[in-house]
Structure formats: C-alpha cells, structure tokens
Amino acid sequence: MTAPVTPAPAARRAFRFTGWHMTMILVAFFGIVIVVNVYMATLASRSFSGVVVDNSYVASQHYNTWLDEAAKEKALGWQVSAVRQADGRVAVSLIGEARPQNAVLGGEAWHPLGQEADRTVSFRKAGDGRWISIDPLPEGRWRLRLKLDGDDAAGHHAVRLQQML
C-alpha cells in the first residue's frame, strides 16, 4: 500500500523590491528634508532680519575705534548687565571695584528687526551701582547702548540684552 500523498506546504514567496518601494522611500526622504527645511527657515526668519549693519563698508571704517573703546572699558574693570523686569522696566547693574558713584546713566534702545521705533531710555538711580529705567520697554528683542556720564568716570557701554525683552 502506498501512503497518501499530501501536498507540500506552500512555498513562501520571496520579497521582491519593486519600483513602488523605491518611489515610497524617495518620497519619504525628500518629504522629511522639505519639512525640516521649512521649519528651519521659519525659525530663522522670525529671529533674525539678516542685517547686522546697513552699510558694511562704513561700519568697517569704525572697527578700530570700537576696539579701542572696548579696550578702555575692559581696563576700567567694570561689568555691566541689563535685564528686563516683569513690569517691562530695564534694570542695569554696574559691578566692579572702581565704579563711579555719582554717575548718570542714559541710553538708547533699538529693535534689531526694525519692527519698533528706536527709543531713548532714561534711568533713575536705584542703589549702589544699580539703575532702573523710568519707562518700560515693550516686549520683544531689543539692543541697548548705554552711556555712563559722571564726575569720576565717563564711558560708553554697549550691552546686548541676551534675553527676549
């Protein structure tokens, strides 16, 4: 007698890489690249105008003067910091051994993206080496150039406010 013949298990079909697979890989790859590029471009356009100075050549003519001013400031031994408080006023602190005691602080603030008009900022003395602006600055990014005048010292101090003001 012969044994009944059972059919062999169905052979597994081997995976076949087709043009559709390659198309899907390319679409997914370039889709991710495009999404990331759009995201990065959006972040860049919201945070930086692309203009550091209006005229690079004219700015380069003042470069050595700026370096000399920076060297003079460093020699004074002062550190200047500025922070926007919750009420919008700017608090400035002058830290250092030989800081002037009877100084008057003033300055100007400008919006690096040009969305707000430049402003003159006036300060009142708030203690030893501390000043607070009289008027608040609106929220946003601001650059602040401070001018310290006094009997015992005078100087210009450029301070870039690092936080979003």
PDB file of C-alpha atoms in Angstrom:
ATOM      1  CA  MET A   1       0.000   0.000   0.000  1.00  0.00           C
ATOM      2  CA  THR A   2       1.054   3.417  -0.720  1.00  0.00           C
ATOM      3  CA  ALA A   3       0.874   6.336   1.678  1.00  0.00           C
ATOM      4  CA  PRO A   4      -1.454   9.150   0.797  1.00  0.00           C
ATOM      5  CA  VAL A   5       0.329  11.989  -0.844  1.00  0.00           C
ATOM      6  CA  THR A   6      -0.084  15.270   0.948  1.00  0.00           C
ATOM      7  CA  PRO A   7       0.741  18.398  -0.848  1.00  0.00           C
ATOM      8  CA  ALA A   8       3.908  20.173   0.238  1.00  0.00           C
ATOM      9  CA  PRO A   9       3.411  23.362   2.276  1.00  0.00           C
ATOM     10  CA  ALA A  10       3.036  26.373   0.095  1.00  0.00           C
ATOM     11  CA  ALA A  11       6.402  27.838  -0.653  1.00  0.00           C
ATOM     12  CA  ARG A  12       6.868  31.272   0.800  1.00  0.00           C
ATOM     13  CA  ARG A  13       7.060  33.929  -1.796  1.00  0.00           C
ATOM     14  CA  ALA A  14      10.341  35.807  -1.695  1.00  0.00           C
ATOM     15  CA  PHE A  15      10.201  39.592  -1.114  1.00  0.00           C
ATOM     16  CA  ARG A  16      10.555  41.484  -4.313  1.00  0.00           C
ATOM     17  CA  PHE A  17      11.813  45.083  -4.209  1.00  0.00           C
ATOM     18  CA  THR A  18       9.874  46.937  -6.860  1.00  0.00           C
ATOM     19  CA  GLY A  19       9.785  50.421  -8.277  1.00  0.00           C
ATOM     20  CA  TRP A  20       6.914  51.286  -5.934  1.00  0.00           C
ATOM     21  CA  HIS A  21       9.085  50.579  -2.916  1.00  0.00           C
ATOM     22  CA  MET A  22      11.835  52.850  -4.231  1.00  0.00           C
ATOM     23  CA  THR A  23       9.287  55.562  -5.007  1.00  0.00           C
ATOM     24  CA  MET A  24       7.939  55.465  -1.450  1.00  0.00           C
ATOM     25  CA  ILE A  25      11.462  55.657   0.015  1.00  0.00           C
ATOM     26  CA  LEU A  26      12.296  58.698  -2.127  1.00  0.00           C
ATOM     27  CA  VAL A  27       9.017  60.449  -1.314  1.00  0.00           C
ATOM     28  CA  ALA A  28       9.506  59.837   2.433  1.00  0.00           C
ATOM     29  CA  PHE A  29      13.138  61.002   2.357  1.00  0.00           C
ATOM     30  CA  PHE A  30      12.509  64.220   0.452  1.00  0.00           C
ATOM     31  CA  GLY A  31       9.322  64.874   2.418  1.00  0.00           C
ATOM     32  CA  ILE A  32      11.320  64.832   5.661  1.00  0.00           C
ATOM     33  CA  VAL A  33      14.025  67.065   4.148  1.00  0.00           C
ATOM     34  CA  ILE A  34      11.455  69.602   2.939  1.00  0.00           C
ATOM     35  CA  VAL A  35       9.605  69.675   6.285  1.00  0.00           C
ATOM     36  CA  VAL A  36      12.864  70.250   8.201  1.00  0.00           C
ATOM     37  CA  ASN A  37      13.969  72.985   5.760  1.00  0.00           C
ATOM     38  CA  VAL A  38      10.658  74.823   6.061  1.00  0.00           C
ATOM     39  CA  TYR A  39      10.840  74.600   9.859  1.00  0.00           C
ATOM     40  CA  MET A  40      14.428  75.936   9.972  1.00  0.00           C
ATOM     41  CA  ALA A  41      13.660  78.755   7.515  1.00  0.00           C
ATOM     42  CA  THR A  42      10.638  79.781   9.590  1.00  0.00           C
ATOM     43  CA  LEU A  43      12.718  79.906  12.775  1.00  0.00           C
ATOM     44  CA  ALA A  44      15.434  81.919  11.041  1.00  0.00           C
ATOM     45  CA  SER A  45      13.073  84.473   9.543  1.00  0.00           C
ATOM     46  CA  ARG A  46      11.326  85.062  12.880  1.00  0.00           C
ATOM     47  CA  SER A  47      14.512  85.584  14.861  1.00  0.00           C
ATOM     48  CA  PHE A  48      16.965  87.495  12.621  1.00  0.00           C
ATOM     49  CA  SER A  49      16.476  90.127   9.974  1.00  0.00           C
ATOM     50  CA  GLY A  50      19.697  89.269   8.160  1.00  0.00           C
ATOM     51  CA  VAL A  51      21.043  92.799   8.517  1.00  0.00           C
ATOM     52  CA  VAL A  52      23.733  93.487  11.095  1.00  0.00           C
ATOM     53  CA  VAL A  53      24.641  96.940   9.786  1.00  0.00           C
ATOM     54  CA  ASP A  54      23.142  98.994   6.989  1.00  0.00           C
ATOM     55  CA  ASN A  55      26.463  99.517   5.225  1.00  0.00           C
ATOM     56  CA  SER A  56      29.309  97.078   5.895  1.00  0.00           C
ATOM     57  CA  TYR A  57      31.982  99.324   4.387  1.00  0.00           C
ATOM     58  CA  VAL A  58      31.070 102.312   6.564  1.00  0.00           C
ATOM     59  CA  ALA A  59      30.917 100.084   9.640  1.00  0.00           C
ATOM     60  CA  SER A  60      34.371  98.690   8.870  1.00  0.00           C
ATOM     61  CA  GLN A  61      35.800 102.232   8.996  1.00  0.00           C
ATOM     62  CA  HIS A  62      34.794 102.437  12.671  1.00  0.00           C
ATOM     63  CA  TYR A  63      36.049  98.989  13.637  1.00  0.00           C
ATOM     64  CA  ASN A  64      39.364 100.129  15.171  1.00  0.00           C
ATOM     65  CA  THR A  65      37.550 102.841  17.132  1.00  0.00           C
ATOM     66  CA  TRP A  66      35.187 100.216  18.538  1.00  0.00           C
ATOM     67  CA  LEU A  67      38.142  98.022  19.510  1.00  0.00           C
ATOM     68  CA  ASP A  68      39.795 100.971  21.288  1.00  0.00           C
ATOM     69  CA  GLU A  69      36.562 101.735  23.181  1.00  0.00           C
ATOM     70  CA  ALA A  70      36.263  98.079  24.193  1.00  0.00           C
ATOM     71  CA  ALA A  71      39.865  98.047  25.446  1.00  0.00           C
ATOM     72  CA  LYS A  72      39.219 101.204  27.517  1.00  0.00           C
ATOM     73  CA  GLU A  73      36.062  99.659  29.001  1.00  0.00           C
ATOM     74  CA  LYS A  74      37.915  96.469  29.873  1.00  0.00           C
ATOM     75  CA  ALA A  75      40.682  98.480  31.565  1.00  0.00           C
ATOM     76  CA  LEU A  76      38.089 100.123  33.843  1.00  0.00           C
ATOM     77  CA  GLY A  77      37.318  96.734  35.373  1.00  0.00           C
ATOM     78  CA  TRP A  78      33.558  97.154  35.227  1.00  0.00           C
ATOM     79  CA  GLN A  79      30.962  94.637  34.244  1.00  0.00           C
ATOM     80  CA  VAL A  80      27.606  95.911  33.037  1.00  0.00           C
ATOM     81  CA  SER A  81      24.487  93.770  32.934  1.00  0.00           C
ATOM     82  CA  ALA A  82      20.963  94.675  31.888  1.00  0.00           C
ATOM     83  CA  VAL A  83      17.770  92.689  32.461  1.00  0.00           C
ATOM     84  CA  ARG A  84      14.156  93.424  31.583  1.00  0.00           C
ATOM     85  CA  GLN A  85      11.982  93.021  34.665  1.00  0.00           C
ATOM     86  CA  ALA A  86       8.432  91.676  34.763  1.00  0.00           C
ATOM     87  CA  ASP A  87       6.966  95.205  34.655  1.00  0.00           C
ATOM     88  CA  GLY A  88       8.948  95.999  31.470  1.00  0.00           C
ATOM     89  CA  ARG A  89      11.484  98.279  33.080  1.00  0.00           C
ATOM     90  CA  VAL A  90      15.161  97.635  32.419  1.00  0.00           C
ATOM     91  CA  ALA A  91      17.402  97.112  35.443  1.00  0.00           C
ATOM     92  CA  VAL A  92      21.095  97.856  34.902  1.00  0.00           C
ATOM     93  CA  SER A  93      23.821  96.775  37.302  1.00  0.00           C
ATOM     94  CA  LEU A  94      27.400  98.005  37.263  1.00  0.00           C
ATOM     95  CA  ILE A  95      29.784  95.680  39.048  1.00  0.00           C
ATOM     96  CA  GLY A  96      33.417  96.484  39.716  1.00  0.00           C
ATOM     97  CA  GLU A  97      35.927  97.836  42.188  1.00  0.00           C
ATOM     98  CA  ALA A  98      36.293 101.377  40.826  1.00  0.00           C
ATOM     99  CA  ARG A  99      32.779 102.013  39.608  1.00  0.00           C
ATOM    100  CA  PRO A 100      31.669 105.655  39.617  1.00  0.00           C
ATOM    101  CA  GLN A 101      29.474 106.738  42.500  1.00  0.00           C
ATOM    102  CA  ASN A 102      27.863 109.866  41.033  1.00  0.00           C
ATOM    103  CA  ALA A 103      27.176 108.689  37.514  1.00  0.00           C
ATOM    104  CA  VAL A 104      24.161 109.416  35.356  1.00  0.00           C
ATOM    105  CA  LEU A 105      23.038 106.590  33.100  1.00  0.00           C
ATOM    106  CA  GLY A 106      21.236 107.066  29.818  1.00  0.00           C
ATOM    107  CA  GLY A 107      20.914 105.096  26.655  1.00  0.00           C
ATOM    108  CA  GLU A 108      19.059 104.179  23.560  1.00  0.00           C
ATOM    109  CA  ALA A 109      17.252 101.010  22.634  1.00  0.00           C
ATOM    110  CA  TRP A 110      16.629  99.796  19.142  1.00  0.00           C
ATOM    111  CA  HIS A 111      14.809  96.831  17.744  1.00  0.00           C
ATOM    112  CA  PRO A 112      17.210  94.728  15.637  1.00  0.00           C
ATOM    113  CA  LEU A 113      14.413  93.612  13.325  1.00  0.00           C
ATOM    114  CA  GLY A 114      13.199  97.170  12.748  1.00  0.00           C
ATOM    115  CA  GLN A 115       9.662  96.378  13.896  1.00  0.00           C
ATOM    116  CA  GLU A 116       9.698  99.055  16.614  1.00  0.00           C
ATOM    117  CA  ALA A 117      10.967 102.628  16.541  1.00  0.00           C
ATOM    118  CA  ASP A 118      14.237 103.431  18.317  1.00  0.00           C
ATOM    119  CA  ARG A 119      13.792 104.794  21.826  1.00  0.00           C
ATOM    120  CA  THR A 120      15.748 106.939  24.222  1.00  0.00           C
ATOM    121  CA  VAL A 121      15.924 105.252  27.611  1.00  0.00           C
ATOM    122  CA  SER A 122      16.272 107.279  30.816  1.00  0.00           C
ATOM    123  CA  PHE A 123      17.287 105.713  34.110  1.00  0.00           C
ATOM    124  CA  ARG A 124      16.967 106.622  37.772  1.00  0.00           C
ATOM    125  CA  LYS A 125      19.445 105.519  40.403  1.00  0.00           C
ATOM    126  CA  ALA A 126      18.165 102.567  42.429  1.00  0.00           C
ATOM    127  CA  GLY A 127      21.049 101.957  44.760  1.00  0.00           C
ATOM    128  CA  ASP A 128      24.765 101.374  44.708  1.00  0.00           C
ATOM    129  CA  GLY A 129      25.674 100.558  41.118  1.00  0.00           C
ATOM    130  CA  ARG A 130      22.049  99.962  40.084  1.00  0.00           C
ATOM    131  CA  TRP A 131      19.701 101.888  37.808  1.00  0.00           C
ATOM    132  CA  ILE A 132      16.124 101.247  36.661  1.00  0.00           C
ATOM    133  CA  SER A 133      14.591 102.668  33.507  1.00  0.00           C
ATOM    134  CA  ILE A 134      11.880 105.248  34.003  1.00  0.00           C
ATOM    135  CA  ASP A 135       9.731 103.992  31.142  1.00  0.00           C
ATOM    136  CA  PRO A 136       9.177 100.311  30.344  1.00  0.00           C
ATOM    137  CA  LEU A 137      10.276  98.743  27.071  1.00  0.00           C
ATOM    138  CA  PRO A 138       7.678  96.747  25.148  1.00  0.00           C
ATOM    139  CA  GLU A 139       8.190  93.017  24.835  1.00  0.00           C
ATOM    140  CA  GLY A 140      10.428  91.803  22.047  1.00  0.00           C
ATOM    141  CA  ARG A 141      14.089  91.714  21.178  1.00  0.00           C
ATOM    142  CA  TRP A 142      15.960  94.920  21.954  1.00  0.00           C
ATOM    143  CA  ARG A 143      19.559  96.080  21.719  1.00  0.00           C
ATOM    144  CA  LEU A 144      20.604  98.621  24.279  1.00  0.00           C
ATOM    145  CA  ARG A 145      23.505 101.093  24.099  1.00  0.00           C
ATOM    146  CA  LEU A 146      24.225 102.676  27.457  1.00  0.00           C
ATOM    147  CA  LYS A 147      26.058 105.924  28.163  1.00  0.00           C
ATOM    148  CA  LEU A 148      27.502 106.452  31.616  1.00  0.00           C
ATOM    149  CA  ASP A 149      28.433 110.055  32.488  1.00  0.00           C
ATOM    150  CA  GLY A 150      29.786 111.187  35.793  1.00  0.00           C
ATOM    151  CA  ASP A 151      32.371 113.291  37.580  1.00  0.00           C
ATOM    152  CA  ASP A 152      34.634 110.368  38.298  1.00  0.00           C
ATOM    153  CA  ALA A 153      34.272 108.428  35.028  1.00  0.00           C
ATOM    154  CA  ALA A 154      32.595 108.542  31.687  1.00  0.00           C
ATOM    155  CA  GLY A 155      32.237 105.957  29.015  1.00  0.00           C
ATOM    156  CA  HIS A 156      30.027 104.291  26.503  1.00  0.00           C
ATOM    157  CA  HIS A 157      28.952 100.767  27.217  1.00  0.00           C
ATOM    158  CA  ALA A 158      27.241  98.708  24.569  1.00  0.00           C
ATOM    159  CA  VAL A 159      25.130  95.975  26.095  1.00  0.00           C
ATOM    160  CA  ARG A 160      23.192  93.459  24.103  1.00  0.00           C
ATOM    161  CA  LEU A 161      20.307  92.161  26.123  1.00  0.00           C
ATOM    162  CA  GLN A 162      20.587  88.433  25.698  1.00  0.00           C
ATOM    163  CA  GLN A 163      17.095  87.515  26.743  1.00  0.00           C
ATOM    164  CA  MET A 164      13.963  88.301  24.804  1.00  0.00           C
ATOM    165  CA  LEU A 165      12.753  91.596  26.180  1.00  0.00           C
TER     166      LEU A 165
END
